[in-house]
Coordinates of C-alpha atoms and ligand atoms in Angstrom, one line a residue:
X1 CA -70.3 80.4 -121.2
X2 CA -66.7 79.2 -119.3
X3 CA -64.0 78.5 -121.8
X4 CA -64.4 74.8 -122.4
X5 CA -61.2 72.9 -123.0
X6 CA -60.7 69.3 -124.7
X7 CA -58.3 66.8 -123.7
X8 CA -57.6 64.1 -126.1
X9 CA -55.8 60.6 -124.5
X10 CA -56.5 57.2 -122.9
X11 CA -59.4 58.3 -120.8
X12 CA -59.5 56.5 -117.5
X13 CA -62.6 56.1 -115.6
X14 CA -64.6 54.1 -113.0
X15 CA -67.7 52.9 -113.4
X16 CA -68.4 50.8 -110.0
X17 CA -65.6 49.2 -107.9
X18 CA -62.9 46.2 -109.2
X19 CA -62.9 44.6 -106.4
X20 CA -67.5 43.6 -107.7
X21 CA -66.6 41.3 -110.0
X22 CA -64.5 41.5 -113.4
X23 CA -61.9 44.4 -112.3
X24 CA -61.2 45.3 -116.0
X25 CA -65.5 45.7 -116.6
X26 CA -65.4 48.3 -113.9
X27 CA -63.8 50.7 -116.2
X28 CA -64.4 52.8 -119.2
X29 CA -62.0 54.2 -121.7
X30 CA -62.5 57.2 -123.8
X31 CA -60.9 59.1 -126.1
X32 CA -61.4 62.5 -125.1
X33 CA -62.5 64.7 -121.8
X34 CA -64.0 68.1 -121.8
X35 CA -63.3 70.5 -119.0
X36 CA -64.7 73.7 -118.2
X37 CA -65.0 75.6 -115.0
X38 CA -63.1 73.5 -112.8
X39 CA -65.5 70.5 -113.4
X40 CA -65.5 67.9 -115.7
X41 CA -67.9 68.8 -118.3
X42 CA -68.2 65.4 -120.5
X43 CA -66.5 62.4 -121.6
X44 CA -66.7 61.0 -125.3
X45 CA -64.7 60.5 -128.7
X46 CA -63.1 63.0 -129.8
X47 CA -65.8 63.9 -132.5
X48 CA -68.9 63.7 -130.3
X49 CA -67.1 66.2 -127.9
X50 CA -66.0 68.8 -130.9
X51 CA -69.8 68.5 -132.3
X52 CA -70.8 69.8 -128.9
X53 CA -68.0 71.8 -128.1
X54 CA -66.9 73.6 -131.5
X55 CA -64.7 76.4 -130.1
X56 CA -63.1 74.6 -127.5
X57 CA -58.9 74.5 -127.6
X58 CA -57.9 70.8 -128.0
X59 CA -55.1 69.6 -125.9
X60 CA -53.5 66.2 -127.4
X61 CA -52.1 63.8 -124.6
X62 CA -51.6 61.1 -127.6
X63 CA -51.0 57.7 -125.5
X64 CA -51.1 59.1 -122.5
X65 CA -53.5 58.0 -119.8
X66 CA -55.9 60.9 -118.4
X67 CA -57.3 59.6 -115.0
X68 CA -58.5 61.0 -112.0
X69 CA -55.9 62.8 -109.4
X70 CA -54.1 60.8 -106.5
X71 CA -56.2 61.5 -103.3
X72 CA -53.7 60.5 -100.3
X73 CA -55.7 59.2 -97.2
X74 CA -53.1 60.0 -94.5
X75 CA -50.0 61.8 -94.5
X76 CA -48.5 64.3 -92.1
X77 CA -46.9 67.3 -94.3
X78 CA -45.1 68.0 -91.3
X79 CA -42.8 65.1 -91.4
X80 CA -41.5 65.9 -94.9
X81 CA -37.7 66.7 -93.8
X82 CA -37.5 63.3 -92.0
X83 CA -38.4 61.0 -94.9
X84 CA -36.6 57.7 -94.7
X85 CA -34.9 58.4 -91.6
X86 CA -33.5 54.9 -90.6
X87 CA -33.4 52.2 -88.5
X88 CA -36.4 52.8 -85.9
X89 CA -39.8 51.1 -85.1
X90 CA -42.6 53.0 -84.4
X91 CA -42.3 54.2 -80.8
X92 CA -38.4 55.1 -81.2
X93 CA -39.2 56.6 -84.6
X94 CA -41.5 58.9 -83.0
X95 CA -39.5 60.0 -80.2
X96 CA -36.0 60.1 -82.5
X97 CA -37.3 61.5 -85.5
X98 CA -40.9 62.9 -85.7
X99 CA -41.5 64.8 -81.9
X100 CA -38.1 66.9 -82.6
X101 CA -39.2 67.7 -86.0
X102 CA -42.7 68.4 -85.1
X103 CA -41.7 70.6 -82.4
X104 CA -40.2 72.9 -85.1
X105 CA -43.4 74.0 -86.1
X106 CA -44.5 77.0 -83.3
X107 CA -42.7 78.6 -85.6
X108 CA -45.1 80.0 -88.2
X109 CA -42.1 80.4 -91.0
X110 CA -41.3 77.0 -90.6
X111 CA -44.8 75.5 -90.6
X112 CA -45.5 77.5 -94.2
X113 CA -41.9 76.4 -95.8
X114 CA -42.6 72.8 -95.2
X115 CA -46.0 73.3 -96.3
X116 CA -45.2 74.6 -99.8
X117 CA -42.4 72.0 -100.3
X118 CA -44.8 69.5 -99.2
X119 CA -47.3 70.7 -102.0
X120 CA -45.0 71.4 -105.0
X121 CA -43.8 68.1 -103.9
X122 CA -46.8 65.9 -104.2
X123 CA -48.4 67.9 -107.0
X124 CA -45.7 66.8 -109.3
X125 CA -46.1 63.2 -108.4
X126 CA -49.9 63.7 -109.5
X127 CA -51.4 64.0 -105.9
X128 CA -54.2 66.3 -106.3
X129 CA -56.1 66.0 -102.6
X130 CA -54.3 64.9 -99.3
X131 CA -55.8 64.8 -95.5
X132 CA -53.5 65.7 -92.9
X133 CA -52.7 65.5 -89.8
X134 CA -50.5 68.4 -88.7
X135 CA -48.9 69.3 -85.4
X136 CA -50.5 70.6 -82.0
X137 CA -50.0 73.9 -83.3
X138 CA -52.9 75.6 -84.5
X139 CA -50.2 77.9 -87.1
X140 CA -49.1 74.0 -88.4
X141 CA -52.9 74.1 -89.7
X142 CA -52.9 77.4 -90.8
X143 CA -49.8 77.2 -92.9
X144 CA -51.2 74.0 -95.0
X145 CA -54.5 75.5 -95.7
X146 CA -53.3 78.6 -96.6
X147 CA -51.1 76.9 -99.3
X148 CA -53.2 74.8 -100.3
X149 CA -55.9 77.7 -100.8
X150 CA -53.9 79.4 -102.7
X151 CA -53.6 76.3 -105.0
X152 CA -57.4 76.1 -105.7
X153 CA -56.7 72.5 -103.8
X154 CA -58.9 70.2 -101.9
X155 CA -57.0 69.2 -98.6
X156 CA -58.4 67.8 -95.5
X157 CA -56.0 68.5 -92.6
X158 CA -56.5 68.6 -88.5
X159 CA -54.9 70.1 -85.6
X160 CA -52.8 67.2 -84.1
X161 CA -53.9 66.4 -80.2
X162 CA -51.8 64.9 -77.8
X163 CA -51.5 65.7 -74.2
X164 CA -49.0 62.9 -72.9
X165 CA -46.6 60.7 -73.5
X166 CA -45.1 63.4 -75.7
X167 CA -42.0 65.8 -75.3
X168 CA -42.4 69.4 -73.0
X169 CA -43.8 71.8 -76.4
X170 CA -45.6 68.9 -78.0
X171 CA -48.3 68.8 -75.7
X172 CA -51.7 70.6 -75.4
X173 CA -54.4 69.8 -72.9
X174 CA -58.1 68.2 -73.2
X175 CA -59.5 71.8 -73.1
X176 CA -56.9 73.3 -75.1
X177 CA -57.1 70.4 -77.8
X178 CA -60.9 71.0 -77.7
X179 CA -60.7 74.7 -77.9
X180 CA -57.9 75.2 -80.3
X181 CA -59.6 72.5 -82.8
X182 CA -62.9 74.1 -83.0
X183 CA -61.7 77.4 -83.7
X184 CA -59.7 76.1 -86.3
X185 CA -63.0 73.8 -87.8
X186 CA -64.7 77.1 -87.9
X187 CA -62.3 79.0 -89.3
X188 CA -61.6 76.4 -92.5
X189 CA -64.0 73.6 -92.9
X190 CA -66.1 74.5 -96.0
X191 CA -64.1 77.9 -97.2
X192 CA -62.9 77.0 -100.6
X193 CA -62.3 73.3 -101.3
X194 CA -60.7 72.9 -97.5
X195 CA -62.1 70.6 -94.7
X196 CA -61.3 70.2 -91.2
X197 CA -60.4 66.6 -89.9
X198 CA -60.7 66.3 -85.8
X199 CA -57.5 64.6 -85.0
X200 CA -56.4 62.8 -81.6
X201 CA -53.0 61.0 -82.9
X202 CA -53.4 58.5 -81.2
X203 CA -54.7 56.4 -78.0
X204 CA -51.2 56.9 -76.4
X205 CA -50.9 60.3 -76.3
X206 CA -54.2 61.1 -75.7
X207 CA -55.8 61.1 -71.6
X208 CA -58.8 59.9 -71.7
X209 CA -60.4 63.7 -70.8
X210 CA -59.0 64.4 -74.4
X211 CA -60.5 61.4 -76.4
X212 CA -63.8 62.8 -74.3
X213 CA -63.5 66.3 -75.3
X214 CA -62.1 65.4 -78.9
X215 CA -65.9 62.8 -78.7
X216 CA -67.7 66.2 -77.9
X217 CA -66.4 68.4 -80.6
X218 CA -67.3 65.1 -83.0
X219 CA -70.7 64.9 -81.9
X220 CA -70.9 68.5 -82.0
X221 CA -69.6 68.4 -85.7
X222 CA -70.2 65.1 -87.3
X223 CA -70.0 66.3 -91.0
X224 CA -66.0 66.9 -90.1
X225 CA -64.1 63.4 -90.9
X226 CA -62.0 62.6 -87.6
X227 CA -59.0 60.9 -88.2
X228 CA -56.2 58.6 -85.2
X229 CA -54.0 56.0 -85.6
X230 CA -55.1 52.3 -85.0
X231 CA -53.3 48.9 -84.8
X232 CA -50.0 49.9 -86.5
X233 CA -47.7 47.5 -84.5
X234 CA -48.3 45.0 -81.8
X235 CA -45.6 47.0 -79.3
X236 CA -48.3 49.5 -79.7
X237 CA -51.3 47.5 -79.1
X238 CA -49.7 46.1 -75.7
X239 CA -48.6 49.7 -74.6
X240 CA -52.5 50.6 -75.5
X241 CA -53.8 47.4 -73.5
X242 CA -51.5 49.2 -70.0
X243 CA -52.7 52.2 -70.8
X244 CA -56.4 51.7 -70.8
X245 CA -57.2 48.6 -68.7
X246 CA -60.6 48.4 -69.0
X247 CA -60.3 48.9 -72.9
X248 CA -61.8 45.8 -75.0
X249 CA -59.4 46.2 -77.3
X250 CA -57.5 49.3 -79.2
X251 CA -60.5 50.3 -81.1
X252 CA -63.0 50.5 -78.0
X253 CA -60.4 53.0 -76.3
X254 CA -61.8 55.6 -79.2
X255 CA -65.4 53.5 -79.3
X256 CA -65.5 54.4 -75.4
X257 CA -65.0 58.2 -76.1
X258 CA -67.0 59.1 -79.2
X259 CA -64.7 58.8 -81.4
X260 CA -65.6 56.0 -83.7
X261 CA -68.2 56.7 -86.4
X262 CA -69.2 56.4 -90.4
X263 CA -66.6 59.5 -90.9
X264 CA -63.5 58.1 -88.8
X265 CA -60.7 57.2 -90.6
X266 CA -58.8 54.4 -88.9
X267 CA -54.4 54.2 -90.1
X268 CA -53.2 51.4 -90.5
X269 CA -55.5 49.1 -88.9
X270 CA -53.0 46.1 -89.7
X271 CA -53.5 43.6 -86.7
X272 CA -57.3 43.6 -85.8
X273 CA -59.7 41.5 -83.3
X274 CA -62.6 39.7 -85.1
X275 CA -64.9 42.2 -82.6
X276 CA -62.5 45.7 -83.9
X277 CA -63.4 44.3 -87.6
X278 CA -66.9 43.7 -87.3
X279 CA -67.5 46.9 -85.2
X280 CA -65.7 49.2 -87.6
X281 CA -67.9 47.0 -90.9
X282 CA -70.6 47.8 -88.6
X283 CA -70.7 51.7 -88.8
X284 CA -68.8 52.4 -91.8
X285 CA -65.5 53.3 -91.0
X286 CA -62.5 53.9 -93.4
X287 CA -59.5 51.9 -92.4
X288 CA -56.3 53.8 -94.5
X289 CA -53.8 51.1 -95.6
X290 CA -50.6 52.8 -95.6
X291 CA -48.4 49.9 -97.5
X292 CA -44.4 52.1 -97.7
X293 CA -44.6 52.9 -94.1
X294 CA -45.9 49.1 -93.2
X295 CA -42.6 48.0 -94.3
X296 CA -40.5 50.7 -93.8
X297 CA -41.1 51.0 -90.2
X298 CA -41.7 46.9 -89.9
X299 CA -45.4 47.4 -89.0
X300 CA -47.1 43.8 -90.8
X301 CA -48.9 42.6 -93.1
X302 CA -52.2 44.8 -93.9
X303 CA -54.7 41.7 -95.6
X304 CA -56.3 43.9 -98.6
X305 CA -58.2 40.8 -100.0
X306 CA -59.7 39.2 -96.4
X307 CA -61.2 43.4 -95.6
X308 CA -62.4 44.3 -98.9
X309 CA -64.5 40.6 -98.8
X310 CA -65.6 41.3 -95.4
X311 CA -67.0 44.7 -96.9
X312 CA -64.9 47.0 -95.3
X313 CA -64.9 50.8 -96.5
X314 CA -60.9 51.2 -97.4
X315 CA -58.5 54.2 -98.7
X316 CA -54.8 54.2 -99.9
X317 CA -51.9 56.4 -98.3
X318 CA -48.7 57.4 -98.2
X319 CA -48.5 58.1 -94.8
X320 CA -45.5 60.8 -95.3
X321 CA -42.9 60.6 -93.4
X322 CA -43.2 57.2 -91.9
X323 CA -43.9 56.0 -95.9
X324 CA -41.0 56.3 -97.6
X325 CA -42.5 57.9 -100.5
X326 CA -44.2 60.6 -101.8
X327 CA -45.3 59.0 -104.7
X328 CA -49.0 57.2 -105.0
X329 CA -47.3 55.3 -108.2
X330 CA -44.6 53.5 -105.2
X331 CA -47.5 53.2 -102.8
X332 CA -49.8 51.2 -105.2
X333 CA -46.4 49.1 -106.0
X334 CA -46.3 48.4 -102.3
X335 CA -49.7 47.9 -102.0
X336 CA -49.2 45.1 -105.4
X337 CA -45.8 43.5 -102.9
X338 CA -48.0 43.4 -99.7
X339 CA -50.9 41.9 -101.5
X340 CA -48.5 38.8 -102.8
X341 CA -47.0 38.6 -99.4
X342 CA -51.0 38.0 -98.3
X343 CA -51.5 35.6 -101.2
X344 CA -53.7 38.0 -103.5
X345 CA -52.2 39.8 -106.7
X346 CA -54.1 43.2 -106.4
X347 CA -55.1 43.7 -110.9
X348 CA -53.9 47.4 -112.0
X349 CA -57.4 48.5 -112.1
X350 CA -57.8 47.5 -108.0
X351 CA -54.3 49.3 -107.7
X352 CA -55.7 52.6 -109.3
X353 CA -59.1 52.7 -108.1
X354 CA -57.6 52.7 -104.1
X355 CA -55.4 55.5 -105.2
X356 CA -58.2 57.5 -106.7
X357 CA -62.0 56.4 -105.8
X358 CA -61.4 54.1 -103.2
X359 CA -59.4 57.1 -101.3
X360 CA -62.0 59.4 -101.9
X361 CA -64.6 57.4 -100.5
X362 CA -63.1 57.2 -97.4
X363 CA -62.6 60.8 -97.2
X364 CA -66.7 60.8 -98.2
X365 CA -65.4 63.0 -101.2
X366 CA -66.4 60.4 -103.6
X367 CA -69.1 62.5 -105.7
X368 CA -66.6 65.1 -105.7
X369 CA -63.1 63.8 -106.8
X370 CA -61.5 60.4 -107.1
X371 CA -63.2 59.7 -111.2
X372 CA -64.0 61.8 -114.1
X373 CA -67.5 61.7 -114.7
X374 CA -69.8 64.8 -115.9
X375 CA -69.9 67.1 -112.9
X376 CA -67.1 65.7 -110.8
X377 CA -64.3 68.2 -110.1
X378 CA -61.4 68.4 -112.8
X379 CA -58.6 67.0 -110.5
X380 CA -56.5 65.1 -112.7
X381 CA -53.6 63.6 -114.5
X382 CA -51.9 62.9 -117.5
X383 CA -50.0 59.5 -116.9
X384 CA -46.9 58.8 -119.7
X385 CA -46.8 54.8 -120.0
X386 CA -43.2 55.3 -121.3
X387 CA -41.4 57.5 -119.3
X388 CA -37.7 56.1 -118.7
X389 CA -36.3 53.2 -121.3
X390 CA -36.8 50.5 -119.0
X391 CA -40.8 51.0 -118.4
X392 CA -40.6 52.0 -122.0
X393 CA -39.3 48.7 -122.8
X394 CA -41.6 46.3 -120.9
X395 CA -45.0 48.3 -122.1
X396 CA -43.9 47.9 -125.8
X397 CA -44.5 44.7 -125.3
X398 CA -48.0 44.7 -123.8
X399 CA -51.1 43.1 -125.2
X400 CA -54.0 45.0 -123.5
X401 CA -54.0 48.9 -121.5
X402 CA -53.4 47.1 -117.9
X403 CA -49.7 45.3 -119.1
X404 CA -49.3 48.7 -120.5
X405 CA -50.1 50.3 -116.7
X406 CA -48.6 47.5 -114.8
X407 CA -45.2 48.7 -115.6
X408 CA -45.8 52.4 -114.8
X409 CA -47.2 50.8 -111.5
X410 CA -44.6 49.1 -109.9
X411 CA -41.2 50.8 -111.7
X412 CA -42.8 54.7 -112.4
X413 CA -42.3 57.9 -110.4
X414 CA -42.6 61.7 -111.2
X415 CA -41.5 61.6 -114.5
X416 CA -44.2 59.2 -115.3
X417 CA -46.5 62.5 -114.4
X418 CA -47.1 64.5 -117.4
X419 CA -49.3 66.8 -116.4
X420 CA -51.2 67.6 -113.4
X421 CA -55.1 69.6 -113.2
X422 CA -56.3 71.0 -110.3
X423 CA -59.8 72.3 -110.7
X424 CA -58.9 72.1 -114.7
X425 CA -56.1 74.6 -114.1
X426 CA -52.3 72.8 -115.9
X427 CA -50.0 72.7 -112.9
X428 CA -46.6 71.2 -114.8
X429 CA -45.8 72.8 -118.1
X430 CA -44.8 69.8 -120.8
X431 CA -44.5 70.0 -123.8
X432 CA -47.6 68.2 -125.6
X433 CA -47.7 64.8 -126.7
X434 CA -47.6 64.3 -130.3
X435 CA -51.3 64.1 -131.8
X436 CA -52.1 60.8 -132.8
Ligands
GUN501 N1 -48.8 56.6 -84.8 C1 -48.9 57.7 -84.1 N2 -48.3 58.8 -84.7 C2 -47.8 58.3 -85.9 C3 -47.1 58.8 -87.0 O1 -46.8 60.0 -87.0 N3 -46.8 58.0 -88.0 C4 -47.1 56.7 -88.0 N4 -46.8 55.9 -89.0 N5 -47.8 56.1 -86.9 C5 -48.1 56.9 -85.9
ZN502 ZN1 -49.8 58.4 -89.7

């Protein structure tokens, strides 16, 4: 049999969504996990699991909370040297910061670099899946599933299309986009934990031929997620509206060319028509609320409360680089700020399921990752509830385990990661928390 391993902790697990009812009642605490070859074997106190278990090491993680791994809906690992580059709304953000840095990546050199920072990077702020977007070139790909391969690591990325409205080296074609993606879907989607994401950017720098021929490959492949852009800022939505006249709205320009489905995922998605909401309700399609970059790039107010009542399907993100953070921890923070700017106070439990199940629905990974349950893979981490004196402080104080998380929440950052599994293999070495 696989060496077994048990952890002992606060262990943090799902059992239906906060956002049915009582948030606190959709969760279950234990006392210790058992992992063994790369899944998650069982959950249970500590002397239920050695009874079962009796030769298995045990790992003490003392207050610590285990949980599930961050799973980041939408980033783009390529824009990880132009974090919190100031002073720019979308459009100009693009064309100042993001297109020049993008177009860096023909070179394959670069493309694997940034694609190992970007990893060690996230890992160490307890991100254990991510979908991508990448660049238009197919090497950009290449580089971030190769590192993320050799990281035993589930990522979801896609070739980015766009062939206009884009810089001379930044642009493919509708047949090139077409071509170029499917080789790459064949060549990664299912080998090892990796999956392929088909990936028009977005409305205005696609043709309409490439939306079609992006719609083709979809239908051709629908158990690949495709991932675009949708109703970021309203300077977008009017450029959108000149772009495609006959267009109900943003989200018939993909809706008109195949590409809105059960496995789109749908950024941003702040400033929606009643008919874009009920349409994307309708089929089952993720909108990804990307809170840092909302207000870092001065996008609006994404109203959590209004789309989970209406039923919507919806994932949490960093969006690297036009977030400001790596960090899931400062994304559910943002997430906490946007929902009192909306009139809702998102509980701690809401915060971490987004960041962890509700993600990994979206991606349609949720039997796979996202909770600890028998059988799920062992992506997780060890959270420390007292990592600088300030949290410390405040989580002294706490009466129940969700004032203890709150403060980790809103104030913590890598050095509230203890420890980081990826397919049950320790990816940070810490010392041990004392056994209790
Ligand atoms: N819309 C189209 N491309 C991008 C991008 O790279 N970042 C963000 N935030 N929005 C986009
Ligand atoms: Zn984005």
């Amino acid at each position: 049999m696989a060496l077994t391993v048990i952890l002992t902790g606060q262990v943090l697990s799902f059992r239906g969504s906060p956002f049915d009812g009582d948030p606190a009642q959709a969760t279950r605490l234990d006392e210790a996990i058992a992992l063994g070859d790369g899944r998650v074997v069982a959950l249970g106190s500590l002397s239920d699991l050695r009874a079962q278990f009796p030769d298995a090491p045990i790992e003490h993680h003392g207050a610590r909370v285990l949980m599930a791994g961050f799973v980041d809906a939408h980033v783009h690992y390529p824009q990880t040297a132009i974090i919190a580059s100031w002073g720019k709304r979308l459009i100009d953000w693009l064309n100042t910061y993001t297109f020049p840095e993008e177009t860096r990546f023909s070179d394959p050199r670069y493309a694997a670099e940034i694609a190992t920072r970007y990893l060690d990077v996230t890992v160490k702020e307890g991100t254990t899946t991510i979908c991508s977007y990448c660049t238009i070139h197919p090497q950009s790909v290449d580089a971030i599933m190769t590192a993320a391969q050799a990281r035993g690591q589930r990522i979801i990325a896609g070739k980015t299309c766009m062939d206009r409205n884009a810089p001379e080296g930044l642009r493919d074609t509708a047949q090139s986009a077409y071509d170029d993606s499917r080789a790459l879907l064949q060549r990664w989607h299912g080998t090892d934990r990796l999956s392929y994401a088909i990936t028009p950017r977005f409305s205005p720098t696609s043709t309409p031929e490439q939306l079609d021929a992006l719609g083709a490959l979809w239908a051709e492949h629908p158990e690949c997620l495709m991932q675009t852009h949708l109703s970021e800022q309203t300077d977008e939505i009017a450029w959108v509206k000149t772009l495609y006249p006959q267009a109900r709205d943003y989200l018939d320009t993909y809706e008109a060319h195949g590409l809105l489905g059960a496995n789109g995922l749908y950024g941003h998605a702040i400033h929606l028509e009643p008919r874009e909401r009920d349409r994307l309700r309708e089929v089952g399609g993720a909108l990804i609320h990307c809170p840092t970059s909302n207000s870092f790039i001065g996008s609006g107010l994404f109203d959590m409360a209004a789309r989970m009542a209406e039923g919507q399907r919806v994932g949490l993100a960093t969006d690297t680089g036009g977030g400001s953070s790596f960090s899931m921890l400062r994304t559910m923070a943002a997430a906490y700020e946007i929902g009192q700017l909306s009139g809702t106070a998102l509980h701690p439990a809401q915060l971490l399921w987004l960041a962890t199940c509700g993600s990994a629905r979206a991606l349609r990974l949720g039997d796979r990752i996202g909770n600890l349950a028998p059988g799920m893979e062992a992506d997780l981490i060890a959270l420390d509830l007292a990592s600088t004196p300030a949290i410390s402080q405040r989580a002294s104080r706490a009466d129940d385990i969700w004032e203890a998380l709150f403060p980790t929440i809103m104030m913590g950052d890598d050095r509230a990661i203890a420890q980081v599994w990826i397919a049950g293999r320790a990816q940070v070495s810490t010392p041990d928390a004392p056994a209790p």
